[in-house]
């Protein structure tokens, strides 16, 4: 077996790929050959390391040197200095912005971003090459399946998952073991297991990273699930907008089949399990499990009333267990390392960890995995690096279009399923968007409603009509045409939509509005009573005014795209408020900063 | 794969190839690869070392280049660090000497006193 003394791990998650990491991979290979190092150093493609804001990322082992924002021009230098001569290129290492340390972090283990994280679901992401089943196997891959098939009965498997307290990571938070048990106890011959890889929340990419970086974890978990409930066939429903994940999953399934880890008589037992990929077609609602089932069946993706629940009557009318990607990702480890190990992470009611896609106004945008019970403050400031550009934290939105926002008063809330719900938000699938003082909360709520109105399938009236009416009201408010009655109408509409919508999309669509109304009522009132947008975002409510500090330099008059600034040299310039389109070009240009938004 | 035993064997074999990405304790070999080293033939020493490690299937080992250790006249040089043992520095190396070091020190645990730095200063 060839011995490579060094590995260069190049992140090939979608984020880094779109920043050119695959070109870097090629260039590293070329440079290594040119220096005669190709027999000593291996270039390895891996999944997402998580610190997406600093990509493309390359890690050199055995040192663990964490190179960030790597460009083509850096490749030869890294090869000549580090790989050939052993001199780590300090200027290209990750610099921890929040710490103002002078020495660049040497190794990935010392980076602040990773210190507070517990990478459990993401254990292999960024460590193995997802396109090589051997690397998954090297880190105990498929051992759990082997253990289950040779030492455990289906009942014992379910018991283990139940005792672990694992709850669905797709947002529902239902006890996974219990769902498996419901399906197991049905008497049907034909049962199915499914994986929900639709991940429609805007800004969420947790599941994508697991599938791109460690697809075998999901395959193995689905096989374990099938064994436990008595299924022989599984489907992974994955959105078509994830081409890299689809490709990697396809390669993984083929390799598993080749090795006899999928198909008939797995590992020499009489257990048979086959897995198929089904692509979504761009509908957020197909992340709802009954709509997902309808889609696989070839029907239009629309939800069905529950009960009956899919565990009793699902795909093609048969008992079906559908779990989220991240829920599956930890199953093999729970089987191998045990319930007690899993419960060392997290809280008693929410054991384990959760992956969050941290985005918005934050320094370290990327993927973060933390033990449940970690506080919002730790995630946003210690791991996330806080708010950039000297702005102040205003709110954090969790749960995407189904969730709510929390304010600085809630920063010390420990994150778990129940705490966030009790405050009017929810953990959801893991999207976490931070907003600062320059964001308008009314506009923010409208953004989410934009999305849900678009994605509503139209089947039930409360969602189809109700969310549209709410959106219209929010639109008018941001344009200065709202009234106080509108705020009451928003509340009552929200209540009826939540109460009577057929599925989770409608039932949770009002959440962003309700939570912003609860915690930022003053902003709504400013919009409807004073006709002002305190954050300076809603254009119709803005006036841009030149104050008396104007030096009459005419610079602004020249950049105005609609020529609405009148002014002679050395005299006070005036903006015509009727013509002004509030683009802000004059503000950027003014040398004395005398133009203000109000 | 027809059995769990086969899976375990594959795992052990595959793990050798990527141990360096883990926290596992490894024997660390550091080879001087500055200009003085390269000019004296450290690249051939590196290549021979790697070949020997492959042929003898030595496990849990990491090989890293390093800068000038200062005694340029004694290049090529390498150091072996093993937990629980004092580090050993070998100097004035060539391919033949490296083969002997791998066989006697790495495999059989015997320091090759003929080549240690103490013999040359």
Short mmCIF file of C-alpha atoms in Angstrom, two decimals, chain A residues 17-506:
data_model
loop_
_atom_site.label_atom_id
_atom_site.label_comp_id
_atom_site.label_asym_id
_atom_site.label_seq_id
_atom_site.Cartn_x
_atom_site.Cartn_y
_atom_site.Cartn_z
CA UNK A 17 -16.29 24.64 -5.27
CA UNK A 18 -18.04 27.76 -6.42
CA UNK A 19 -14.96 29.69 -5.27
CA UNK A 20 -12.74 27.50 -7.42
CA UNK A 21 -11.51 24.76 -5.10
CA UNK A 22 -11.59 22.07 -7.79
CA UNK A 23 -9.22 24.17 -9.90
CA UNK A 24 -6.95 24.40 -6.84
CA UNK A 25 -7.05 20.62 -6.55
CA UNK A 26 -5.82 20.31 -10.15
CA UNK A 27 -3.14 22.92 -9.61
CA UNK A 28 -1.86 21.20 -6.47
CA UNK A 29 -1.53 17.96 -8.39
CA UNK A 30 0.35 19.71 -11.20
CA UNK A 31 2.65 21.56 -8.84
CA UNK A 32 3.42 18.43 -6.83
CA UNK A 33 4.39 16.59 -10.03
CA UNK A 34 6.55 19.47 -11.15
CA UNK A 35 8.45 19.27 -7.85
CA UNK A 36 8.73 15.49 -7.85
CA UNK A 37 6.48 15.17 -4.81
CA UNK A 38 3.58 13.27 -6.30
CA UNK A 39 4.66 9.99 -4.70
CA UNK A 40 4.93 11.55 -1.23
CA UNK A 41 2.00 13.92 -1.03
CA UNK A 42 -1.61 13.11 -1.73
CA UNK A 43 -4.28 15.64 -2.62
CA UNK A 44 -7.63 14.65 -1.14
CA UNK A 45 -11.03 16.08 -1.87
CA UNK A 46 -13.20 16.39 1.25
CA UNK A 47 -16.53 17.72 2.39
CA UNK A 48 -17.35 20.96 4.12
CA UNK A 49 -15.07 22.10 6.95
CA UNK A 50 -17.70 24.55 8.14
CA UNK A 51 -15.80 27.85 8.06
CA UNK A 52 -17.35 28.75 4.73
CA UNK A 53 -16.69 32.47 5.06
CA UNK A 54 -12.97 31.74 4.75
CA UNK A 55 -13.03 29.44 1.77
CA UNK A 56 -11.52 27.94 -0.34
CA UNK A 57 -10.03 25.98 2.54
CA UNK A 58 -7.07 23.56 2.40
CA UNK A 59 -5.71 21.66 5.37
CA UNK A 60 -2.27 20.08 5.29
CA UNK A 61 -1.66 17.00 7.44
CA UNK A 62 0.08 15.81 9.53
CA UNK A 63 0.50 19.34 10.88
CA UNK A 64 -3.17 20.26 10.55
CA UNK A 65 -2.24 23.64 9.06
CA UNK A 66 -5.41 25.49 8.26
CA UNK A 67 -5.00 27.51 5.06
CA UNK A 68 -7.89 29.79 4.15
CA UNK A 69 -8.92 31.92 1.15
CA UNK A 70 -6.45 29.92 -0.92
CA UNK A 71 -5.98 31.28 -4.44
CA UNK A 72 -4.29 29.89 -7.54
CA UNK A 73 -1.29 32.10 -6.94
CA UNK A 74 -0.77 30.53 -3.50
CA UNK A 75 -0.52 26.94 -4.71
CA UNK A 76 3.12 26.88 -5.78
CA UNK A 77 4.17 28.69 -2.65
CA UNK A 78 2.41 26.21 -0.37
CA UNK A 79 3.99 23.33 -2.29
CA UNK A 80 7.51 24.78 -2.32
CA UNK A 81 7.56 26.19 1.20
CA UNK A 82 5.40 23.82 3.19
CA UNK A 83 5.31 20.49 1.36
CA UNK A 84 8.88 20.51 0.10
CA UNK A 85 10.67 22.38 2.87
CA UNK A 86 8.38 21.99 5.85
CA UNK A 87 7.95 25.74 6.38
CA UNK A 88 4.33 26.52 7.11
CA UNK A 89 3.24 29.63 5.19
CA UNK A 90 2.03 31.72 8.11
CA UNK A 91 0.46 34.56 6.08
CA UNK A 92 -1.91 32.14 4.40
CA UNK A 93 -3.09 30.54 7.63
CA UNK A 94 -6.44 31.37 9.17
CA UNK A 95 -6.31 34.60 11.15
CA UNK A 96 -8.79 34.70 13.99
CA UNK A 97 -10.39 38.14 13.48
CA UNK A 98 -12.25 38.25 16.74
CA UNK A 99 -9.21 37.57 18.86
CA UNK A 100 -6.79 40.09 17.41
CA UNK A 101 -3.99 37.61 18.05
CA UNK A 102 -0.78 38.37 16.24
CA UNK A 103 0.19 34.80 15.54
CA UNK A 104 -1.86 33.07 12.93
CA UNK A 105 -3.36 29.85 14.21
CA UNK A 106 -1.10 26.95 13.41
CA UNK A 107 -3.53 24.12 13.50
CA UNK A 108 -7.23 23.65 13.01
CA UNK A 109 -7.48 22.42 16.60
CA UNK A 110 -6.51 25.83 17.96
CA UNK A 111 -8.97 27.88 15.95
CA UNK A 112 -11.61 29.61 18.09
CA UNK A 113 -14.28 28.77 15.56
CA UNK A 114 -13.83 25.04 16.27
CA UNK A 115 -12.98 25.07 19.97
CA UNK A 116 -16.56 25.26 21.18
CA UNK A 117 -17.96 22.93 18.58
CA UNK A 118 -18.73 19.24 18.97
CA UNK A 119 -18.58 17.75 15.50
CA UNK A 120 -20.66 14.61 15.79
CA UNK A 121 -22.96 14.59 12.75
CA UNK A 122 -20.17 16.36 10.87
CA UNK A 123 -17.47 14.05 12.24
CA UNK A 124 -16.24 12.96 8.84
CA UNK A 125 -16.90 16.17 6.92
CA UNK A 126 -13.62 17.74 6.02
CA UNK A 127 -11.73 14.68 7.21
CA UNK A 128 -12.45 12.00 4.63
CA UNK A 129 -12.78 11.89 0.88
CA UNK A 130 -16.53 11.27 0.46
CA UNK A 131 -15.93 9.65 -2.93
CA UNK A 132 -13.86 6.82 -1.40
CA UNK A 133 -15.81 4.27 0.59
CA UNK A 134 -12.52 2.96 2.02
CA UNK A 135 -12.00 6.19 3.93
CA UNK A 136 -15.49 5.97 5.45
CA UNK A 137 -14.75 2.37 6.40
CA UNK A 138 -11.38 3.38 7.92
CA UNK A 139 -13.20 5.48 10.51
CA UNK A 140 -15.48 2.62 11.56
CA UNK A 141 -17.87 2.98 8.64
CA UNK A 142 -20.48 0.22 8.30
CA UNK A 143 -19.34 -1.29 11.62
CA UNK A 144 -22.66 -0.23 13.13
CA UNK A 145 -24.56 -2.03 10.39
CA UNK A 146 -22.37 -5.06 10.96
CA UNK A 147 -23.04 -4.96 14.69
CA UNK A 148 -26.77 -4.58 14.17
CA UNK A 149 -26.96 -7.48 11.73
CA UNK A 150 -24.85 -9.85 13.79
CA UNK A 151 -25.62 -8.96 17.41
CA UNK A 152 -28.91 -7.08 17.68
CA UNK A 153 -32.55 -7.83 17.04
CA UNK A 154 -34.78 -5.20 15.44
CA UNK A 155 -36.42 -4.60 18.81
CA UNK A 156 -33.04 -4.02 20.44
CA UNK A 157 -32.09 -1.53 17.73
CA UNK A 158 -35.28 0.42 18.28
CA UNK A 159 -34.81 0.29 22.02
CA UNK A 160 -31.32 1.78 21.65
CA UNK A 161 -32.52 4.62 19.48
CA UNK A 162 -35.41 5.31 21.84
CA UNK A 163 -33.18 5.37 24.90
CA UNK A 164 -30.73 7.69 23.21
CA UNK A 165 -33.48 10.28 23.13
CA UNK A 166 -32.59 11.19 19.55
CA UNK A 167 -35.16 13.67 18.23
CA UNK A 168 -35.80 14.55 14.61
CA UNK A 169 -33.37 17.13 13.36
CA UNK A 170 -35.55 18.31 10.49
CA UNK A 171 -37.41 20.63 12.80
CA UNK A 172 -40.22 18.49 14.20
CA UNK A 173 -38.16 17.15 17.07
CA UNK A 174 -40.21 13.98 17.32
CA UNK A 175 -38.61 11.03 19.12
CA UNK A 176 -36.95 9.06 16.33
CA UNK A 177 -37.06 5.75 18.15
CA UNK A 178 -40.78 6.08 18.71
CA UNK A 179 -41.41 6.70 15.02
CA UNK A 180 -39.40 3.60 14.16
CA UNK A 181 -41.39 1.62 16.70
CA UNK A 182 -44.73 2.66 15.21
CA UNK A 183 -43.65 1.37 11.81
CA UNK A 184 -42.13 -1.80 13.25
CA UNK A 185 -45.38 -2.69 14.99
CA UNK A 186 -47.46 -2.61 11.81
CA UNK A 187 -48.17 -5.98 10.27
CA UNK A 188 -47.68 -5.05 6.62
CA UNK A 189 -45.21 -7.01 4.52
CA UNK A 190 -43.98 -4.08 2.52
CA UNK A 191 -42.47 -1.13 4.36
CA UNK A 192 -40.23 1.73 3.28
CA UNK A 193 -37.60 4.00 4.75
CA UNK A 194 -37.08 7.48 3.41
CA UNK A 195 -34.61 10.28 3.81
CA UNK A 196 -35.81 13.85 3.61
CA UNK A 197 -33.00 15.69 1.88
CA UNK A 198 -35.17 18.42 0.45
CA UNK A 199 -33.78 21.15 2.77
CA UNK A 200 -35.84 24.05 1.48
CA UNK A 201 -35.21 26.69 4.17
CA UNK A 202 -33.43 29.67 2.62
CA UNK A 203 -29.88 29.82 3.92
CA UNK A 204 -29.86 26.28 5.27
CA UNK A 205 -27.16 23.94 4.07
CA UNK A 206 -26.60 21.50 6.92
CA UNK A 207 -28.03 18.51 5.13
CA UNK A 208 -26.29 19.45 1.92
CA UNK A 209 -22.93 19.39 3.68
CA UNK A 210 -23.55 16.01 5.25
CA UNK A 211 -24.54 14.53 1.91
CA UNK A 212 -21.60 16.14 0.11
CA UNK A 213 -19.09 15.30 2.82
CA UNK A 214 -20.24 12.00 4.35
CA UNK A 215 -22.96 10.35 2.25
CA UNK A 216 -22.22 6.87 3.59
CA UNK A 217 -23.35 7.83 7.07
CA UNK A 218 -26.85 8.34 5.69
CA UNK A 219 -26.76 5.13 3.66
CA UNK A 220 -25.64 3.09 6.64
CA UNK A 221 -28.27 4.66 8.90
CA UNK A 222 -31.05 3.97 6.42
CA UNK A 223 -29.99 0.34 6.23
CA UNK A 224 -30.11 0.15 10.04
CA UNK A 225 -33.53 1.78 10.00
CA UNK A 226 -34.77 -0.70 7.40
CA UNK A 227 -33.51 -3.63 9.45
CA UNK A 228 -35.22 -2.29 12.54
CA UNK A 229 -38.65 -1.77 11.01
CA UNK A 230 -38.64 -4.59 8.44
CA UNK A 231 -38.22 -2.66 5.21
CA UNK A 232 -36.29 -3.73 2.13
CA UNK A 233 -36.35 -0.55 0.10
CA UNK A 234 -35.38 3.04 0.76
CA UNK A 235 -35.60 6.36 -1.05
CA UNK A 236 -33.52 9.46 -0.62
CA UNK A 237 -35.56 12.44 -1.72
CA UNK A 238 -33.04 15.12 -2.50
CA UNK A 239 -33.64 18.51 -4.02
CA UNK A 240 -32.35 18.88 -7.56
CA UNK A 241 -30.70 22.17 -6.60
CA UNK A 242 -27.94 20.12 -4.91
CA UNK A 243 -26.11 18.62 -7.92
CA UNK A 244 -22.86 17.94 -6.06
CA UNK A 245 -24.69 16.17 -3.24
CA UNK A 246 -26.70 14.13 -5.74
CA UNK A 247 -23.52 13.10 -7.52
CA UNK A 248 -21.65 12.15 -4.34
CA UNK A 249 -24.60 10.19 -3.02
CA UNK A 250 -24.85 8.35 -6.33
CA UNK A 251 -21.17 7.44 -6.22
CA UNK A 252 -21.52 6.31 -2.61
CA UNK A 253 -24.53 4.09 -3.32
CA UNK A 254 -22.74 2.49 -6.26
CA UNK A 255 -19.62 1.83 -4.19
CA UNK A 256 -21.65 0.40 -1.32
CA UNK A 257 -23.43 -1.92 -3.75
CA UNK A 258 -20.11 -3.04 -5.23
CA UNK A 259 -18.84 -3.93 -1.79
CA UNK A 260 -21.92 -5.90 -0.86
CA UNK A 261 -23.03 -3.34 1.71
CA UNK A 262 -26.25 -2.69 -0.17
CA UNK A 263 -28.38 -5.13 -2.09
CA UNK A 264 -28.95 -8.77 -1.26
CA UNK A 265 -27.39 -10.74 1.59
CA UNK A 266 -25.55 -7.79 3.11
CA UNK A 267 -22.39 -8.89 4.94
CA UNK A 268 -23.33 -12.48 4.39
CA UNK A 269 -26.66 -12.29 6.26
CA UNK A 270 -30.14 -12.67 4.83
CA UNK A 271 -30.81 -8.95 5.13
CA UNK A 272 -31.58 -7.27 1.84
CA UNK A 273 -31.83 -3.53 1.36
CA UNK A 274 -31.80 -1.37 -1.72
CA UNK A 275 -31.63 2.40 -2.01
CA UNK A 276 -32.78 4.77 -4.72
CA UNK A 277 -32.40 8.49 -5.25
CA UNK A 278 -35.41 10.60 -6.18
CA UNK A 279 -34.93 14.23 -7.17
CA UNK A 280 -37.14 17.09 -6.05
CA UNK A 281 -38.29 19.70 -8.53
CA UNK A 282 -37.97 22.98 -6.72
CA UNK A 283 -40.92 22.96 -4.30
CA UNK A 284 -40.33 23.93 -0.67
CA UNK A 285 -43.55 22.19 0.31
CA UNK A 286 -42.05 18.82 -0.69
CA UNK A 287 -39.97 19.03 2.44
CA UNK A 288 -43.22 18.26 4.25
CA UNK A 289 -43.23 14.49 4.54
CA UNK A 290 -46.67 13.76 3.08
CA UNK A 291 -46.02 16.06 0.12
CA UNK A 292 -42.64 14.36 -0.27
CA UNK A 293 -44.38 10.99 -0.35
CA UNK A 294 -46.86 12.26 -2.93
CA UNK A 295 -43.97 13.48 -5.05
CA UNK A 296 -42.20 10.10 -4.97
CA UNK A 297 -45.48 8.45 -5.92
CA UNK A 298 -45.55 10.62 -9.02
CA UNK A 299 -48.37 12.83 -7.80
CA UNK A 300 -48.31 16.59 -7.46
CA UNK A 301 -46.38 17.53 -4.31
CA UNK A 302 -49.24 18.43 -1.98
CA UNK A 303 -49.62 17.45 1.66
CA UNK A 304 -52.21 15.05 3.02
CA UNK A 305 -54.04 15.19 6.33
CA UNK A 306 -52.33 13.50 9.26
CA UNK A 307 -53.43 11.09 10.80
CA UNK A 308 -52.86 8.62 9.25
CA UNK A 309 -49.15 9.23 9.87
CA UNK A 310 -46.65 7.88 7.34
CA UNK A 311 -45.37 5.34 9.89
CA UNK A 312 -48.76 3.66 9.54
CA UNK A 313 -49.74 4.62 6.03
CA UNK A 314 -47.13 6.33 3.90
CA UNK A 315 -45.50 5.72 0.56
CA UNK A 316 -47.86 3.77 -1.73
CA UNK A 317 -50.08 3.32 1.32
CA UNK A 318 -47.44 1.30 3.16
CA UNK A 319 -45.78 2.00 6.54
CA UNK A 320 -42.94 4.43 5.91
CA UNK A 321 -40.41 6.04 8.19
CA UNK A 322 -39.00 9.29 6.91
CA UNK A 323 -36.11 10.90 8.75
CA UNK A 324 -34.00 13.95 8.12
CA UNK A 325 -30.39 13.69 6.88
CA UNK A 326 -28.88 14.99 10.09
CA UNK A 327 -30.98 12.63 12.22
CA UNK A 328 -29.62 9.72 10.18
CA UNK A 329 -26.04 10.98 10.33
CA UNK A 330 -25.71 10.22 14.04
CA UNK A 331 -27.47 6.83 14.08
CA UNK A 332 -24.40 4.67 13.27
CA UNK A 333 -22.44 6.38 16.05
CA UNK A 334 -25.23 5.84 18.58
CA UNK A 335 -25.23 2.14 17.73
CA UNK A 336 -21.44 1.84 17.96
CA UNK A 337 -20.66 4.12 20.87
CA UNK A 338 -23.85 3.64 22.83
CA UNK A 339 -26.63 5.61 24.44
CA UNK A 340 -24.51 6.93 27.30
CA UNK A 341 -21.98 8.39 24.90
CA UNK A 342 -24.70 10.21 22.96
CA UNK A 343 -26.24 11.57 26.12
CA UNK A 344 -22.95 13.16 27.22
CA UNK A 345 -23.84 15.78 24.65
CA UNK A 346 -26.77 18.10 25.00
CA UNK A 347 -29.50 18.37 27.60
CA UNK A 348 -31.72 15.68 29.18
CA UNK A 349 -34.67 16.50 26.92
CA UNK A 350 -32.62 17.30 23.86
CA UNK A 351 -29.59 15.02 23.89
CA UNK A 352 -26.93 15.23 21.23
CA UNK A 353 -25.80 18.07 19.05
CA UNK A 354 -27.31 20.30 16.37
CA UNK A 355 -25.79 21.63 13.18
CA UNK A 356 -26.55 25.27 12.39
CA UNK A 357 -26.02 27.19 9.18
CA UNK A 358 -24.88 30.52 10.56
CA UNK A 359 -25.52 33.41 8.22
CA UNK A 360 -26.49 37.04 7.88
CA UNK A 361 -24.62 39.79 9.67
CA UNK A 362 -21.92 37.65 11.24
CA UNK A 363 -18.13 37.44 10.89
CA UNK A 364 -17.74 33.67 10.61
CA UNK A 365 -20.46 32.60 8.18
CA UNK A 366 -20.57 28.87 7.89
CA UNK A 367 -21.59 25.58 9.39
CA UNK A 368 -21.45 25.12 13.13
CA UNK A 369 -22.24 22.05 15.23
CA UNK A 370 -22.80 22.49 18.93
CA UNK A 371 -24.02 20.48 21.90
CA UNK A 372 -27.63 21.32 22.72
CA UNK A 373 -27.58 23.63 25.69
CA UNK A 374 -24.92 25.91 24.24
CA UNK A 375 -26.21 29.47 24.46
CA UNK A 376 -27.06 31.75 21.57
CA UNK A 377 -24.40 34.14 22.80
CA UNK A 378 -21.70 31.47 22.57
CA UNK A 379 -22.72 30.55 19.05
CA UNK A 380 -23.05 34.08 17.74
CA UNK A 381 -20.12 35.74 19.49
CA UNK A 382 -17.61 33.05 20.50
CA UNK A 383 -17.95 30.81 17.49
CA UNK A 384 -19.50 33.22 15.01
CA UNK A 385 -17.10 36.03 15.81
CA UNK A 386 -19.82 38.60 16.42
CA UNK A 387 -21.19 41.33 14.16
CA UNK A 388 -18.93 42.80 11.47
CA UNK A 389 -18.36 46.43 10.50
CA UNK A 390 -18.82 47.75 14.01
CA UNK A 391 -22.60 47.29 13.94
CA UNK A 392 -24.66 46.07 16.87
CA UNK A 393 -26.58 42.85 17.27
CA UNK A 394 -30.32 43.28 16.87
CA UNK A 395 -31.91 39.86 16.55
CA UNK A 396 -31.31 36.27 15.55
CA UNK A 397 -33.79 34.33 13.46
CA UNK A 398 -33.88 30.57 13.90
CA UNK A 399 -35.99 28.07 12.02
CA UNK A 400 -36.13 29.86 8.70
CA UNK A 401 -39.56 30.81 7.34
CA UNK A 402 -41.18 28.71 10.07
CA UNK A 403 -39.33 30.26 12.93
CA UNK A 404 -39.17 33.41 14.92
CA UNK A 405 -36.63 35.90 16.05
CA UNK A 406 -35.04 36.43 19.42
CA UNK A 407 -33.49 39.59 20.79
CA UNK A 408 -30.42 40.54 22.81
CA UNK A 409 -32.42 39.81 25.96
CA UNK A 410 -32.47 36.17 24.94
CA UNK A 411 -28.80 35.76 24.09
CA UNK A 412 -28.14 33.65 27.18
CA UNK A 413 -30.86 31.14 26.29
CA UNK A 414 -29.46 27.61 26.02
CA UNK A 415 -30.39 26.24 22.62
CA UNK A 416 -32.62 23.19 22.54
CA UNK A 417 -35.95 22.11 21.07
CA UNK A 418 -38.06 23.27 23.98
CA UNK A 419 -36.40 26.49 25.14
CA UNK A 420 -36.63 28.19 21.77
CA UNK A 421 -40.24 27.15 21.27
CA UNK A 422 -41.20 28.52 24.66
CA UNK A 423 -39.88 31.91 23.58
CA UNK A 424 -41.96 32.00 20.43
CA UNK A 425 -39.33 30.78 18.03
CA UNK A 426 -38.22 27.25 17.16
CA UNK A 427 -34.97 25.50 16.37
CA UNK A 428 -36.25 24.30 13.04
CA UNK A 429 -33.84 22.52 10.77
CA UNK A 430 -30.92 24.71 11.79
CA UNK A 431 -30.91 27.94 9.84
CA UNK A 432 -29.64 30.77 12.05
CA UNK A 433 -29.67 34.26 10.57
CA UNK A 434 -28.26 37.19 12.49
CA UNK A 435 -29.46 40.73 11.84
CA UNK A 436 -27.99 44.00 13.02
CA UNK A 437 -29.10 47.58 13.62
CA UNK A 438 -29.18 48.23 9.88
CA UNK A 439 -31.91 45.66 9.28
CA UNK A 440 -35.60 46.56 9.44
CA UNK A 441 -37.63 43.89 11.26
CA UNK A 442 -40.79 44.61 9.29
CA UNK A 443 -38.91 44.19 6.03
CA UNK A 444 -37.31 41.06 7.44
CA UNK A 445 -40.69 39.51 8.26
CA UNK A 446 -41.92 40.42 4.81
CA UNK A 447 -38.93 38.67 3.25
CA UNK A 448 -39.97 35.38 4.84
CA UNK A 449 -43.56 35.85 3.85
CA UNK A 450 -42.42 36.56 0.26
CA UNK A 451 -41.00 33.07 0.35
CA UNK A 452 -43.92 31.24 1.93
CA UNK A 453 -46.48 32.93 -0.33
CA UNK A 454 -44.45 31.78 -3.32
CA UNK A 455 -44.08 28.26 -2.00
CA UNK A 456 -47.63 27.69 -0.78
CA UNK A 457 -48.98 24.73 -2.70
CA UNK A 458 -52.47 26.20 -2.84
CA UNK A 459 -54.39 23.19 -1.56
CA UNK A 460 -55.86 24.72 1.56
CA UNK A 461 -57.53 28.11 1.78
CA UNK A 462 -56.03 29.44 5.04
CA UNK A 463 -52.50 29.20 3.65
CA UNK A 464 -53.25 30.02 0.03
CA UNK A 465 -55.34 33.09 0.75
CA UNK A 466 -54.25 33.98 4.25
CA UNK A 467 -50.51 34.31 3.71
CA UNK A 468 -51.16 36.41 0.63
CA UNK A 469 -53.32 38.83 2.62
CA UNK A 470 -50.66 39.04 5.32
CA UNK A 471 -48.05 39.77 2.69
CA UNK A 472 -50.15 42.53 1.20
CA UNK A 473 -50.51 44.15 4.60
CA UNK A 474 -46.76 44.00 5.24
CA UNK A 475 -46.10 45.46 1.80
CA UNK A 476 -48.36 48.40 2.51
CA UNK A 477 -46.75 48.95 5.90
CA UNK A 478 -43.28 49.13 4.38
CA UNK A 479 -44.56 51.65 1.89
CA UNK A 480 -45.99 53.93 4.51
CA UNK A 481 -49.62 53.00 3.93
CA UNK A 482 -50.18 50.88 7.01
CA UNK A 483 -52.52 51.58 9.92
CA UNK A 484 -52.78 50.41 13.52
CA UNK A 485 -55.76 48.26 12.53
CA UNK A 486 -53.42 46.46 10.14
CA UNK A 487 -51.37 45.29 13.10
CA UNK A 488 -54.46 43.81 14.73
CA UNK A 489 -55.43 42.21 11.44
CA UNK A 490 -51.98 40.62 11.19
CA UNK A 491 -52.45 39.07 14.62
CA UNK A 492 -55.91 37.68 13.94
CA UNK A 493 -55.00 36.40 10.47
CA UNK A 494 -51.96 34.71 11.95
CA UNK A 495 -54.08 32.95 14.53
CA UNK A 496 -56.52 31.52 12.01
CA UNK A 497 -53.83 30.50 9.52
CA UNK A 498 -51.89 28.71 12.23
CA UNK A 499 -54.99 27.00 13.46
CA UNK A 500 -56.47 25.74 10.25
CA UNK A 501 -53.72 25.17 7.66
CA UNK A 502 -53.36 21.63 6.39
CA UNK A 503 -49.61 21.34 6.81
CA UNK A 504 -46.58 22.76 8.56
CA UNK A 505 -45.91 25.31 5.84
CA UNK A 506 -49.10 27.21 6.53
#
